[in-house]
Amino acid sequence: MKNQIGIIPNPNQEPSRIIAALRAHQIVTVPTETVEGYAVSLMSEEAIVRLMNLKERDFDSDKIFTLVPENTDAIAKYATIPDIVKPLIAKYFPGELTIILPKNPDFHNFYYDHYDTIGLRIPKHPLFPTILAEIGPIILTSANLRGGTPRTTTGHLPSTILDFTKETPKILRQGNLIISF
């Protein structure tokens, strides 16, 4: 089904249709193990602008879209990883954890160049390895309009968000995943 935001796959959707839509600069709805998400290719400025409009966000927003890197080894291309975070990445990626880190100063992108921090997550849903292998990194945000409730087919809460950009790590949102550190 095509509409103003792209092809809307269901959780059993073939990855080839999602990949084709992302290559066509569309916003696609993707299932994750937490809530459904809107995804765009990191390389598509056109799709990123559409996503910003859909979510009613501008570069002054205090909410920054999450980056889904190709794999855990690629995280260092996008962020500076403090030592305290490395065991969390090893244990919880892929999974229900989003980490906010200082952005790697060598990483440049139309969207992320407006920020000093970056949120990263790799969902554990089985579609993601195929999508990421074909498309590369994507931007992911919850599939809801501003102020709305994220859609879910799993009954889960959104991912747990941990912020490691200050001296003391902080839980910004508690999801199903409980982490003690």
Coordinates of N, CA and C in Angstrom, one line a residue, residues 36-152:
E36 N 6.5 -0.2 16.6 CA 6.7 0.0 15.2 C 7.5 1.3 15.0
G37 N 8.3 1.4 13.9 CA 9.0 2.6 13.7 C 8.9 3.1 12.3
Y38 N 9.1 4.4 12.1 CA 9.3 5.0 10.8 C 10.8 5.0 10.5
A39 N 11.2 4.5 9.3 CA 12.6 4.4 8.9 C 12.8 5.1 7.6
V40 N 14.0 5.7 7.5 CA 14.5 6.3 6.2 C 16.0 6.0 6.1
S41 N 16.5 6.0 4.9 CA 17.9 5.9 4.7 C 18.7 7.1 5.2
L42 N 19.8 6.8 5.9 CA 20.6 7.9 6.3 C 21.1 8.8 5.2
M43 N 21.2 8.2 4.0 CA 21.8 8.8 2.8 C 20.8 9.7 2.1
S44 N 19.5 9.6 2.5 CA 18.4 10.3 1.7 C 18.0 11.6 2.4
E45 N 18.6 12.7 2.0 CA 18.2 14.0 2.6 C 16.7 14.3 2.3
E46 N 16.2 13.9 1.2 CA 14.8 14.1 0.8 C 13.9 13.3 1.8
A47 N 14.2 12.1 2.1 CA 13.4 11.3 3.1 C 13.5 11.8 4.5
I48 N 14.7 12.3 4.9 CA 14.9 12.8 6.2 C 14.0 14.1 6.4
V49 N 14.0 15.0 5.4 CA 13.2 16.2 5.5 C 11.7 15.8 5.6
R50 N 11.3 14.8 4.8 CA 9.9 14.3 4.9 C 9.6 13.8 6.3
L51 N 10.5 13.0 6.9 CA 10.4 12.5 8.2 C 10.3 13.6 9.3
M52 N 11.1 14.6 9.1 CA 11.1 15.7 10.0 C 9.7 16.4 10.0
N53 N 9.2 16.6 8.7 CA 7.9 17.2 8.6 C 6.8 16.3 9.2
L54 N 6.8 15.0 8.9 CA 5.8 14.1 9.4 C 5.8 14.1 11.0
K55 N 7.0 14.2 11.6 CA 7.1 14.1 13.0 C 7.0 15.6 13.6
E56 N 6.9 16.6 12.8 CA 6.8 18.0 13.2 C 8.0 18.3 14.1
R57 N 9.2 18.1 13.5 CA 10.4 18.4 14.2 C 11.3 19.3 13.3
D58 N 12.0 20.1 13.9 CA 13.0 20.9 13.2 C 14.4 20.7 13.9
F59 N 15.4 21.4 13.4 CA 16.7 21.2 14.0 C 16.9 21.8 15.4
D60 N 15.9 22.5 15.9 CA 15.9 23.0 17.2 C 15.2 22.0 18.2
S61 N 14.7 20.9 17.7 CA 14.0 20.0 18.5 C 14.9 19.4 19.6
D62 N 14.3 19.1 20.7 CA 15.1 18.4 21.8 C 15.1 16.9 21.6
K63 N 14.3 16.4 20.6 CA 14.2 15.0 20.3 C 15.0 14.8 18.9
I64 N 16.0 14.0 19.0 CA 16.8 13.7 17.8 C 16.5 12.2 17.4
F65 N 16.4 12.1 16.1 CA 16.1 10.7 15.5 C 17.2 9.8 15.8
T66 N 16.9 8.5 16.0 CA 17.9 7.5 16.3 C 18.5 7.0 15.1
L67 N 19.8 6.8 15.1 CA 20.6 6.2 14.0 C 20.7 4.7 14.3
V68 N 20.4 3.9 13.3 CA 20.6 2.4 13.3 C 21.9 2.2 12.4
P69 N 23.0 1.9 13.0 CA 24.2 1.6 12.3 C 24.1 0.2 11.6
E70 N 25.0 0.0 10.6 CA 25.0 -1.2 9.9 C 25.2 -2.4 10.8
N71 N 26.0 -2.3 11.8 CA 26.3 -3.3 12.8 C 27.0 -2.7 13.9
T72 N 27.3 -3.5 15.0 CA 28.0 -2.9 16.2 C 29.4 -2.4 15.9
D73 N 30.1 -3.0 15.0 CA 31.4 -2.5 14.6 C 31.4 -1.1 14.1
A74 N 30.3 -0.7 13.4 CA 30.2 0.6 12.8 C 29.9 1.7 13.7
I75 N 29.5 1.4 15.0 CA 29.1 2.5 15.9 C 30.2 3.5 16.1
A76 N 31.4 3.2 16.1 CA 32.5 4.1 16.3 C 32.6 5.1 15.1
K77 N 32.1 4.8 14.0 CA 32.0 5.8 12.9 C 31.1 7.0 13.2
Y78 N 30.1 6.8 14.0 CA 29.1 7.8 14.3 C 29.2 8.4 15.7
A79 N 29.8 7.7 16.6 CA 29.8 8.2 18.0 C 31.2 7.9 18.7
T80 N 31.4 8.7 19.7 CA 32.6 8.4 20.6 C 32.0 7.5 21.7
I81 N 32.7 6.4 21.9 CA 32.2 5.3 22.8 C 33.0 5.3 24.1
P82 N 32.4 5.8 25.2 CA 33.1 5.7 26.4 C 33.3 4.2 26.8
D83 N 34.3 3.9 27.6 CA 34.6 2.5 28.0 C 33.4 1.9 28.8
I84 N 32.7 2.7 29.6 CA 31.5 2.1 30.3 C 30.4 1.6 29.4
V85 N 30.4 2.1 28.1 CA 29.3 1.7 27.2 C 29.7 0.4 26.4
K86 N 30.9 0.1 26.3 CA 31.3 -1.0 25.4 C 30.7 -2.3 25.9
P87 N 30.7 -2.6 27.2 CA 30.0 -3.9 27.6 C 28.5 -3.9 27.4
L88 N 27.9 -2.7 27.4 CA 26.5 -2.6 27.2 C 26.2 -2.9 25.7
I89 N 27.0 -2.4 24.8 CA 26.8 -2.7 23.4 C 27.0 -4.2 23.1
A90 N 28.0 -4.7 23.7 CA 28.3 -6.2 23.5 C 27.1 -7.0 24.0
K91 N 26.5 -6.6 25.1 CA 25.4 -7.4 25.8 C 24.1 -7.2 25.2
Y92 N 23.7 -5.9 24.8 CA 22.4 -5.5 24.5 C 22.1 -5.1 23.1
F93 N 23.1 -5.1 22.2 CA 22.9 -4.8 20.8 C 23.1 -6.1 20.0
P94 N 22.2 -6.5 19.1 CA 20.9 -5.8 18.9 C 20.0 -6.1 20.1
G95 N 19.0 -5.2 20.3 CA 18.1 -5.3 21.3 C 17.3 -4.0 21.6
E96 N 16.7 -4.0 22.8 CA 15.8 -3.0 23.2 C 16.4 -1.8 23.9
L97 N 17.7 -1.5 23.5 CA 18.4 -0.4 24.2 C 18.8 0.6 23.1
T98 N 18.5 1.9 23.5 CA 19.0 3.1 22.7 C 20.0 3.8 23.6
I99 N 21.2 4.1 23.1 CA 22.2 4.8 23.8 C 22.5 6.1 23.2
I100 N 22.6 7.1 24.0 CA 22.9 8.5 23.5 C 24.4 8.7 23.9
L101 N 25.2 9.1 22.9 CA 26.6 9.3 23.0 C 27.0 10.6 22.4
P102 N 28.2 11.0 22.7 CA 28.8 12.2 21.9 C 28.9 11.8 20.4
K103 N 28.6 12.7 19.6 CA 28.7 12.4 18.1 C 30.2 12.4 17.8
N104 N 30.6 11.5 16.9 CA 32.0 11.5 16.4 C 32.2 12.7 15.6
P105 N 33.2 13.6 15.9 CA 33.3 14.8 15.2 C 33.7 14.6 13.7
D106 N 34.2 13.4 13.3 CA 34.5 13.1 11.9 C 33.3 12.6 11.1
F107 N 32.1 12.4 11.8 CA 30.9 12.0 11.1 C 30.1 13.2 10.7
H108 N 29.9 13.3 9.4 CA 29.1 14.4 8.8 C 27.9 13.9 8.0
N109 N 26.8 14.5 8.3 CA 25.5 14.1 7.7 C 24.6 15.3 7.7
F110 N 23.8 15.5 6.7 CA 22.8 16.6 6.6 C 22.1 16.8 7.9
Y111 N 21.5 15.8 8.5 CA 20.7 15.8 9.7 C 21.6 16.0 10.9
Y112 N 22.5 15.0 11.1 CA 23.2 15.0 12.4 C 24.3 16.1 12.6
D113 N 24.6 16.8 11.5 CA 25.6 17.9 11.7 C 25.0 19.0 12.5
H114 N 23.7 19.0 12.8 CA 23.1 20.0 13.7 C 23.2 19.6 15.2
Y115 N 23.8 18.5 15.5 CA 23.8 18.0 16.9 C 25.2 17.6 17.3
D116 N 25.4 17.6 18.6 CA 26.7 17.2 19.2 C 26.5 15.8 19.8
T117 N 25.3 15.3 19.9 CA 25.1 13.9 20.4 C 24.3 13.1 19.4
I118 N 24.3 11.8 19.6 CA 23.6 10.9 18.7 C 23.1 9.7 19.4
G119 N 21.9 9.3 19.1 CA 21.3 8.2 19.7 C 21.4 7.0 18.8
L120 N 21.8 5.8 19.3 CA 22.0 4.7 18.5 C 21.3 3.5 19.0
R121 N 20.8 2.7 18.1 CA 20.1 1.4 18.5 C 20.2 0.5 17.3
I122 N 20.2 -0.8 17.6 CA 20.1 -1.8 16.5 C 19.0 -2.7 17.0
P123 N 17.8 -2.7 16.4 CA 16.7 -3.5 16.8 C 17.0 -5.0 16.5
K124 N 16.4 -5.8 17.3 CA 16.7 -7.3 17.3 C 15.7 -8.0 16.3
H125 N 14.8 -7.3 15.7 CA 13.8 -7.9 14.8 C 14.6 -8.5 13.6
P126 N 14.1 -9.7 13.1 CA 14.8 -10.4 12.1 C 14.9 -9.7 10.7
L127 N 14.1 -8.7 10.5 CA 14.2 -7.9 9.2 C 15.5 -7.1 9.1
F128 N 16.0 -6.6 10.3 CA 17.0 -5.6 10.3 C 18.4 -6.1 9.7
P129 N 18.9 -7.3 9.9 CA 20.2 -7.6 9.3 C 20.1 -7.5 7.8
T130 N 19.1 -7.9 7.2 CA 18.9 -7.9 5.7 C 18.8 -6.4 5.2
I131 N 18.0 -5.6 5.9 CA 17.8 -4.2 5.5 C 19.1 -3.5 5.6
L132 N 19.8 -3.6 6.8 CA 21.1 -2.9 7.0 C 22.2 -3.3 6.1
A133 N 22.2 -4.6 5.7 CA 23.2 -5.1 4.8 C 23.0 -4.5 3.4
E134 N 21.8 -4.3 3.0 CA 21.5 -3.7 1.7 C 21.5 -2.2 1.6
I135 N 21.0 -1.6 2.7 CA 20.8 -0.1 2.6 C 22.0 0.6 3.4
G136 N 22.5 0.0 4.4 CA 23.5 0.7 5.2 C 22.7 1.3 6.4
P137 N 23.2 2.3 7.0 CA 22.6 2.9 8.2 C 21.2 3.5 7.8
I138 N 20.3 3.5 8.8 CA 19.0 4.1 8.6 C 18.7 5.0 9.9
I139 N 17.8 5.9 9.7 CA 17.3 6.7 10.8 C 16.0 6.0 11.1
L140 N 15.7 5.9 12.5 CA 14.5 5.2 13.0 C 13.9 6.1 14.1
T141 N 12.6 6.2 14.0 CA 11.8 6.9 15.1 C 10.5 6.1 15.3
S142 N 9.9 6.3 16.4 CA 8.6 5.6 16.6 C 7.5 6.0 15.6
A143 N 6.7 5.1 15.2 CA 5.7 5.3 14.2 C 4.4 5.9 14.8
N144 N 4.5 7.2 15.1 CA 3.4 7.9 15.7 C 3.6 9.4 15.3
L145 N 2.5 10.1 15.3 CA 2.6 11.5 15.1 C 2.9 12.2 16.4
R146 N 3.3 13.5 16.3 CA 3.7 14.2 17.5 C 2.6 14.1 18.6
G147 N 3.0 13.7 19.8 CA 2.1 13.6 20.9 C 1.3 12.3 20.9
G148 N 1.4 11.5 19.9 CA 0.6 10.3 19.8 C 1.3 9.1 20.5
T149 N 0.6 8.0 20.7 CA 1.2 6.8 21.3 C 1.8 6.0 20.2
P150 N 3.0 5.5 20.4 CA 3.7 4.6 19.5 C 2.8 3.3 19.2
R151 N 2.8 2.9 18.0 CA 2.0 1.7 17.6 C 2.9 0.5 18.0
T152 N 2.2 -0.6 18.4 CA 2.9 -1.8 18.7 C 2.1 -3.0 18.3

